[in-house]
Amino acid sequence: MTAGIDLGQPQAQSVRSDEDVVRVRQLVRAVAVASKLSLVDQTKLVTAASELARNTLVYGGGGSVEVTVVDNGRRKGVQIVFADSGPGIADLDLAMTDGYTSGGGLGLGLSGSRRLVDEFQIETSAETGTRITVTKWSR
Ligand SMILES: Nc1ncnc2c1ncn2[C@@H]1O[C@H](COP(=O)(O)OP(=O)(O)OP(=O)(O)O)[C@@H](O)[C@H]1O
Ligand SMILES: [Mg+2]
């Protein structure tokens, strides 16, 4: 399914269902393999992507994921943007705290994801929703 992936282009996946979260995992795995991330780093990135895509679905009311191969001149990496038009995260510090959940989760998705990637950026507001950008670099 992902055999014909064009790594020169951002790969987009909408997130409207559990099946879409699985598709995000598969897409991120394929791009991470093609970008020559180590097996450990592939797994870390897929795990982070799975958590963030699930948040996009559950709290953001659905949205989109875009996966891009990036190159900073020294290293290649994989960058993933998770975007939704949901209610935003009112208290970001609280939401990033280990164990905080507004639902019935473990409250480890955001904080755990941040530890699994090299770069982690959140833009969120009630007006524009939530946009999270993560990057994992090959080493
Ligand atoms: N895209 C989002 N839009 C709005 N709120 C969000 C979004 N992502 C996370 N949140 C808020 O941040 C809280 C913490 O998210 P986190 O993923 O860490 O935990 P969780 O989803 O509640 O539980 P877990 O991921 O461990 O099952 C959520 O409970 C929710 O209130
Ligand atoms: Mg979560």
Coordinates of N, CA and C and ligand atoms in Angstrom, one line a residue:
M1 N 0.8 -1.2 0.0 CA 0.0 0.0 0.0 C 0.9 1.2 0.0
T2 N 1.9 1.2 0.8 CA 2.8 2.4 0.9 C 4.0 2.2 0.0
A3 N 4.0 1.2 -0.9 CA 5.1 0.8 -1.7 C 5.5 2.0 -2.6
G4 N 4.5 2.7 -3.2 CA 4.7 3.7 -4.1 C 4.9 5.1 -3.6
I5 N 5.3 5.2 -2.3 CA 5.4 6.4 -1.6 C 6.4 7.4 -2.3
D6 N 6.1 8.6 -2.5 CA 7.0 9.6 -3.0 C 7.5 10.4 -1.9
L7 N 8.8 10.1 -1.5 CA 9.3 10.8 -0.3 C 9.7 12.2 -0.5
G8 N 9.7 12.6 -1.8 CA 9.9 14.0 -2.1 C 8.8 15.0 -1.8
Q9 N 7.6 14.3 -1.5 CA 6.4 15.1 -1.2 C 5.9 14.8 0.2
P10 N 5.3 15.8 0.8 CA 4.6 15.5 2.1 C 3.5 14.5 1.9
Q11 N 3.4 13.6 2.8 CA 2.4 12.5 2.7 C 1.3 12.9 3.7
A12 N 0.0 13.0 3.2 CA -1.1 13.5 4.0 C -2.0 12.3 4.3
Q13 N -2.5 12.3 5.6 CA -3.5 11.3 6.0 C -4.5 12.0 6.9
S14 N -5.8 11.8 6.5 CA -6.8 12.4 7.4 C -7.0 11.5 8.6
V15 N -7.5 12.1 9.7 CA -7.7 11.3 10.9 C -9.2 11.5 11.3
R16 N -10.0 10.5 10.9 CA -11.4 10.6 11.2 C -11.9 9.3 11.9
S17 N -11.0 8.3 12.1 CA -11.5 7.0 12.6 C -10.3 6.3 13.2
D18 N -10.6 5.2 13.9 CA -9.5 4.4 14.4 C -8.7 3.8 13.3
E19 N -9.3 3.4 12.2 CA -8.6 2.9 11.1 C -7.6 3.9 10.5
D20 N -8.0 5.2 10.6 CA -7.1 6.2 10.1 C -5.9 6.3 11.0
V21 N -6.1 6.1 12.3 CA -4.9 6.1 13.2 C -3.9 5.0 12.9
V22 N -4.5 3.8 12.5 CA -3.7 2.7 12.0 C -2.9 3.1 10.7
R23 N -3.6 3.8 9.9 CA -3.0 4.3 8.6 C -1.8 5.2 8.9
V24 N -2.0 6.1 9.9 CA -1.0 7.0 10.3 C 0.3 6.2 10.7
R25 N 0.0 5.2 11.6 CA 1.1 4.4 12.0 C 1.9 3.8 10.9
Q26 N 1.1 3.2 9.9 CA 1.8 2.6 8.8 C 2.6 3.5 7.9
L27 N 2.0 4.7 7.7 CA 2.6 5.7 6.9 C 3.9 6.2 7.6
V28 N 3.9 6.5 8.9 CA 5.0 7.0 9.6 C 6.1 5.9 9.6
R29 N 5.7 4.6 9.8 CA 6.7 3.5 9.8 C 7.4 3.5 8.4
A30 N 6.6 3.6 7.3 CA 7.2 3.5 6.0 C 8.2 4.6 5.7
V31 N 7.8 5.8 6.1 CA 8.7 7.0 5.9 C 9.9 6.9 6.7
A32 N 9.8 6.4 8.0 CA 10.9 6.3 8.9 C 11.9 5.2 8.4
V33 N 11.4 4.1 7.8 CA 12.2 3.1 7.3 C 13.0 3.7 6.1
A34 N 12.3 4.4 5.2 CA 12.9 4.9 4.0 C 13.9 6.0 4.3
S35 N 13.7 6.7 5.5 CA 14.7 7.7 5.9 C 15.8 7.1 6.7
K36 N 15.9 5.8 6.8 CA 17.0 5.1 7.4 C 17.1 5.5 8.9
L37 N 16.0 5.7 9.6 CA 16.0 5.8 11.0 C 16.3 4.4 11.6
S38 N 17.0 4.3 12.7 CA 17.2 3.0 13.3 C 15.9 2.4 13.7
L39 N 15.9 1.1 13.9 CA 14.6 0.4 14.3 C 14.1 1.0 15.6
V40 N 15.0 1.3 16.6 CA 14.5 1.9 17.8 C 13.8 3.2 17.6
D41 N 14.5 4.0 16.8 CA 13.9 5.4 16.5 C 12.7 5.3 15.7
Q42 N 12.6 4.3 14.8 CA 11.3 4.1 14.0 C 10.2 3.9 15.0
T43 N 10.5 3.0 16.0 CA 9.4 2.6 16.9 C 9.0 3.7 17.8
K44 N 10.0 4.5 18.2 CA 9.7 5.7 19.1 C 8.8 6.7 18.3
L45 N 9.2 6.9 17.0 CA 8.4 7.9 16.2 C 7.0 7.4 16.0
V46 N 6.9 6.1 15.7 CA 5.5 5.5 15.4 C 4.7 5.6 16.7
T47 N 5.3 5.3 17.8 CA 4.6 5.4 19.1 C 4.1 6.8 19.4
A48 N 5.0 7.8 19.2 CA 4.6 9.2 19.4 C 3.5 9.5 18.4
A49 N 3.6 9.1 17.2 CA 2.6 9.5 16.1 C 1.3 8.9 16.5
S50 N 1.3 7.7 17.0 CA 0.0 7.0 17.3 C -0.7 7.8 18.5
E51 N 0.0 8.2 19.5 CA -0.5 8.9 20.6 C -1.1 10.3 20.1
L52 N -0.3 11.0 19.3 CA -0.7 12.3 18.8 C -1.9 12.2 17.9
A53 N -1.9 11.2 17.0 CA -3.0 11.0 16.1 C -4.3 10.7 16.8
R54 N -4.1 9.9 17.9 CA -5.3 9.5 18.7 C -5.9 10.8 19.4
N55 N -5.0 11.6 19.9 CA -5.5 12.9 20.5 C -6.2 13.8 19.5
T56 N -5.6 13.8 18.2 CA -6.3 14.5 17.1 C -7.7 14.1 16.9
L57 N -7.9 12.7 17.0 CA -9.2 12.1 16.8 C -10.1 12.4 18.0
V58 N -9.6 12.1 19.2 CA -10.5 12.1 20.4 C -10.8 13.5 20.8
Y59 N -9.8 14.3 21.0 CA -9.9 15.7 21.5 C -10.1 16.7 20.5
G60 N -9.5 16.5 19.3 CA -9.6 17.5 18.3 C -10.8 17.4 17.4
G61 N -11.5 16.2 17.6 CA -12.6 16.0 16.7 C -12.3 15.6 15.3
G62 N -11.0 15.1 15.2 CA -10.5 14.7 13.8 C -9.7 15.8 13.2
G63 N -8.9 15.4 12.2 CA -8.0 16.4 11.6 C -7.2 15.8 10.6
S64 N -5.9 16.2 10.5 CA -5.1 15.7 9.5 C -3.6 15.5 10.0
V65 N -2.9 14.6 9.3 CA -1.5 14.4 9.6 C -0.7 14.5 8.3
E66 N 0.4 15.2 8.4 CA 1.3 15.3 7.3 C 2.7 14.9 7.6
V67 N 3.2 14.0 6.8 CA 4.6 13.4 7.1 C 5.5 13.8 6.0
T68 N 6.7 14.4 6.4 CA 7.6 14.9 5.4 C 9.0 14.5 5.8
V69 N 9.8 14.1 4.8 CA 11.2 13.9 5.0 C 11.9 15.2 4.9
V70 N 12.7 15.5 6.0 CA 13.4 16.8 6.0 C 14.9 16.5 6.1
D71 N 15.7 17.6 5.7 CA 17.1 17.4 5.7 C 17.7 18.8 6.1
N72 N 18.5 18.8 7.2 CA 19.0 20.0 7.7 C 20.5 20.3 7.2
G73 N 20.9 19.5 6.1 CA 22.2 19.7 5.6 C 23.2 18.7 6.2
R74 N 22.9 18.3 7.4 CA 23.8 17.4 8.1 C 23.1 16.0 8.2
R75 N 21.8 16.1 8.5 CA 21.1 14.8 8.8 C 19.7 14.8 8.1
K76 N 19.3 13.7 7.8 CA 17.9 13.5 7.4 C 17.0 13.2 8.6
G77 N 15.8 13.5 8.4 CA 14.8 13.2 9.5 C 13.4 13.1 9.0
V78 N 12.5 12.8 9.9 CA 11.1 12.8 9.5 C 10.3 13.8 10.4
Q79 N 9.6 14.6 9.7 CA 8.8 15.6 10.5 C 7.3 15.3 10.3
I80 N 6.5 15.4 11.3 CA 5.1 15.1 11.3 C 4.3 16.2 11.9
V81 N 3.3 16.7 11.2 CA 2.4 17.7 11.7 C 1.0 17.1 11.9
F82 N 0.5 17.3 13.1 CA -0.8 16.9 13.5 C -1.7 18.1 13.7
A83 N -2.7 18.3 12.9 CA -3.5 19.5 12.9 C -5.0 19.2 13.1
D84 N -5.7 19.9 14.0 CA -7.1 19.8 14.1 C -7.7 21.2 14.3
S85 N -9.0 21.3 14.2 CA -9.8 22.5 14.4 C -10.6 22.4 15.6
G86 N -10.2 21.7 16.5 CA -10.9 21.4 17.8 C -10.9 22.6 18.7
P87 N -11.1 22.3 20.0 CA -11.3 23.4 21.0 C -9.9 24.0 21.5
G88 N -8.8 23.4 21.1 CA -7.5 23.8 21.6 C -7.3 23.3 23.0
I89 N -6.1 23.5 23.5 CA -5.7 23.1 24.8 C -5.5 24.3 25.7
A90 N -6.5 24.4 26.7 CA -6.6 25.7 27.5 C -5.3 25.9 28.3
D91 N -4.9 24.8 29.0 CA -3.7 24.9 29.9 C -2.7 24.0 29.4
L92 N -1.7 24.5 28.6 CA -0.8 23.6 28.0 C 0.2 23.0 29.0
D93 N 0.6 23.8 30.0 CA 1.5 23.2 31.0 C 0.9 22.0 31.7
L94 N -0.4 22.2 32.0 CA -1.1 21.1 32.7 C -1.2 19.9 31.8
A95 N -1.6 20.2 30.5 CA -1.8 19.1 29.5 C -0.5 18.3 29.3
M96 N 0.7 19.0 29.4 CA 2.0 18.3 29.2 C 2.5 17.6 30.4
T97 N 1.7 17.7 31.5 CA 2.2 17.0 32.8 C 1.9 15.5 32.7
D98 N 2.8 14.7 33.1 CA 2.6 13.3 33.2 C 1.4 13.0 34.0
G99 N 0.5 12.2 33.5 CA -0.7 11.7 34.3 C -1.9 12.6 34.2
Y100 N -1.8 13.8 33.6 CA -3.0 14.7 33.4 C -3.8 14.2 32.3
T101 N -5.1 14.0 32.5 CA -6.0 13.7 31.5 C -7.3 14.3 31.7
S102 N -8.0 14.9 30.7 CA -9.3 15.5 30.9 C -10.4 14.4 30.6
G103 N -9.9 13.3 30.0 CA -10.8 12.2 29.7 C -10.5 11.0 30.6
G104 N -10.6 9.8 30.1 CA -10.3 8.7 30.9 C -9.0 8.0 30.5
G105 N -8.0 8.8 30.0 CA -6.8 8.2 29.6 C -5.8 8.1 30.7
L106 N -4.5 7.8 30.3 CA -3.5 7.7 31.3 C -2.8 9.0 31.4
G107 N -3.0 9.9 30.5 CA -2.4 11.3 30.6 C -0.9 11.2 30.3
L108 N -0.5 10.3 29.4 CA 0.9 10.1 29.1 C 1.2 10.4 27.6
G109 N 0.1 10.6 26.8 CA 0.3 10.8 25.4 C 1.2 11.9 25.0
L110 N 0.8 13.1 25.5 CA 1.6 14.3 25.1 C 3.0 14.3 25.7
S111 N 3.1 14.1 27.0 CA 4.4 14.1 27.7 C 5.3 13.0 27.2
G112 N 4.7 11.8 27.0 CA 5.5 10.7 26.5 C 6.0 10.9 25.1
S113 N 5.1 11.5 24.2 CA 5.5 11.8 22.9 C 6.7 12.7 22.8
R114 N 6.6 13.7 23.7 CA 7.7 14.7 23.7 C 9.0 14.0 24.0
R115 N 9.0 13.1 24.8 CA 10.3 12.4 25.2 C 10.8 11.5 24.1
L116 N 9.9 11.1 23.2 CA 10.2 10.1 22.1 C 10.8 10.7 20.9
V117 N 10.7 12.0 20.8 CA 11.1 12.7 19.5 C 12.3 13.7 19.9
D118 N 12.9 14.3 18.8 CA 14.0 15.2 19.0 C 13.4 16.7 19.2
E119 N 12.4 17.0 18.4 CA 11.8 18.3 18.4 C 10.3 18.2 18.6
F120 N 9.8 19.1 19.4 CA 8.3 19.0 19.7 C 7.8 20.4 19.9
Q121 N 6.8 20.8 19.1 CA 6.3 22.1 19.1 C 4.8 22.1 19.1
I122 N 4.2 22.9 19.9 CA 2.7 22.9 19.9 C 2.2 24.4 19.7
E123 N 1.3 24.6 18.8 CA 0.6 25.8 18.7 C -0.9 25.5 18.9
T124 N -1.5 26.1 19.9 CA -2.9 25.8 20.2 C -3.7 27.0 20.6
S125 N -4.9 27.1 20.2 CA -5.8 28.2 20.6 C -7.2 27.7 20.4
A126 N -8.1 28.4 21.1 CA -9.6 28.0 20.9 C -10.0 28.4 19.5
E127 N -9.4 29.4 18.9 CA -9.8 29.9 17.6 C -9.3 29.0 16.5
T128 N -8.1 28.5 16.6 CA -7.5 27.8 15.4 C -7.3 26.3 15.7
G129 N -7.6 25.9 16.9 CA -7.4 24.4 17.2 C -5.9 24.2 17.6
T130 N -5.5 22.9 17.3 CA -4.2 22.5 17.8 C -3.4 22.0 16.6
R131 N -2.1 22.4 16.6 CA -1.2 22.0 15.6 C 0.1 21.6 16.3
I132 N 0.5 20.3 16.2 CA 1.7 19.8 16.9 C 2.7 19.3 15.8
T133 N 3.9 19.8 15.9 CA 4.9 19.4 14.9 C 6.0 18.7 15.7
V134 N 6.4 17.5 15.2 CA 7.4 16.7 15.8 C 8.5 16.3 14.8
T135 N 9.7 16.2 15.2 CA 10.8 15.8 14.3 C 11.7 14.8 14.9
K136 N 12.0 13.8 14.2 CA 13.0 12.8 14.6 C 14.2 12.8 13.6
W137 N 15.4 13.0 14.0 CA 16.6 13.0 13.1 C 17.3 11.7 13.1
S138 N 17.8 11.3 12.0 CA 18.7 10.1 11.9 C 20.0 10.4 12.6
R139 N 20.6 9.4 13.2 CA 21.9 9.7 13.9 C 23.0 8.8 13.4
Ligands
LIG1 N1 -5.6 17.8 20.0 C1 -6.0 18.2 21.2 N2 -7.0 19.1 21.3 C2 -7.5 19.4 22.5 N3 -7.1 18.9 23.7 C3 -6.1 18.0 23.7 C4 -5.5 17.6 22.4 N4 -4.5 16.7 22.7 C5 -4.5 16.6 24.0 N5 -5.4 17.4 24.6 C6 -5.7 17.6 26.1 O1 -4.5 17.2 26.8 C7 -4.7 16.2 27.7 C8 -3.5 15.3 27.8 O2 -3.3 14.6 26.6 P1 -2.5 13.2 26.7 O3 -2.5 12.6 25.4 O4 -1.2 13.4 27.4 O5 -3.4 12.3 27.7 P2 -4.8 11.5 27.4 O6 -5.1 11.5 25.9 O7 -5.9 12.1 28.2 O8 -4.4 10.1 27.9 P3 -3.5 9.0 27.1 O9 -3.0 9.6 25.9 O10 -2.4 8.7 28.1 O11 -4.5 7.9 26.8 C9 -6.0 15.5 27.2 O12 -6.7 14.8 28.2 C10 -6.8 16.6 26.6 O13 -7.4 17.3 27.6
MG2 MG -3.7 11.0 24.5

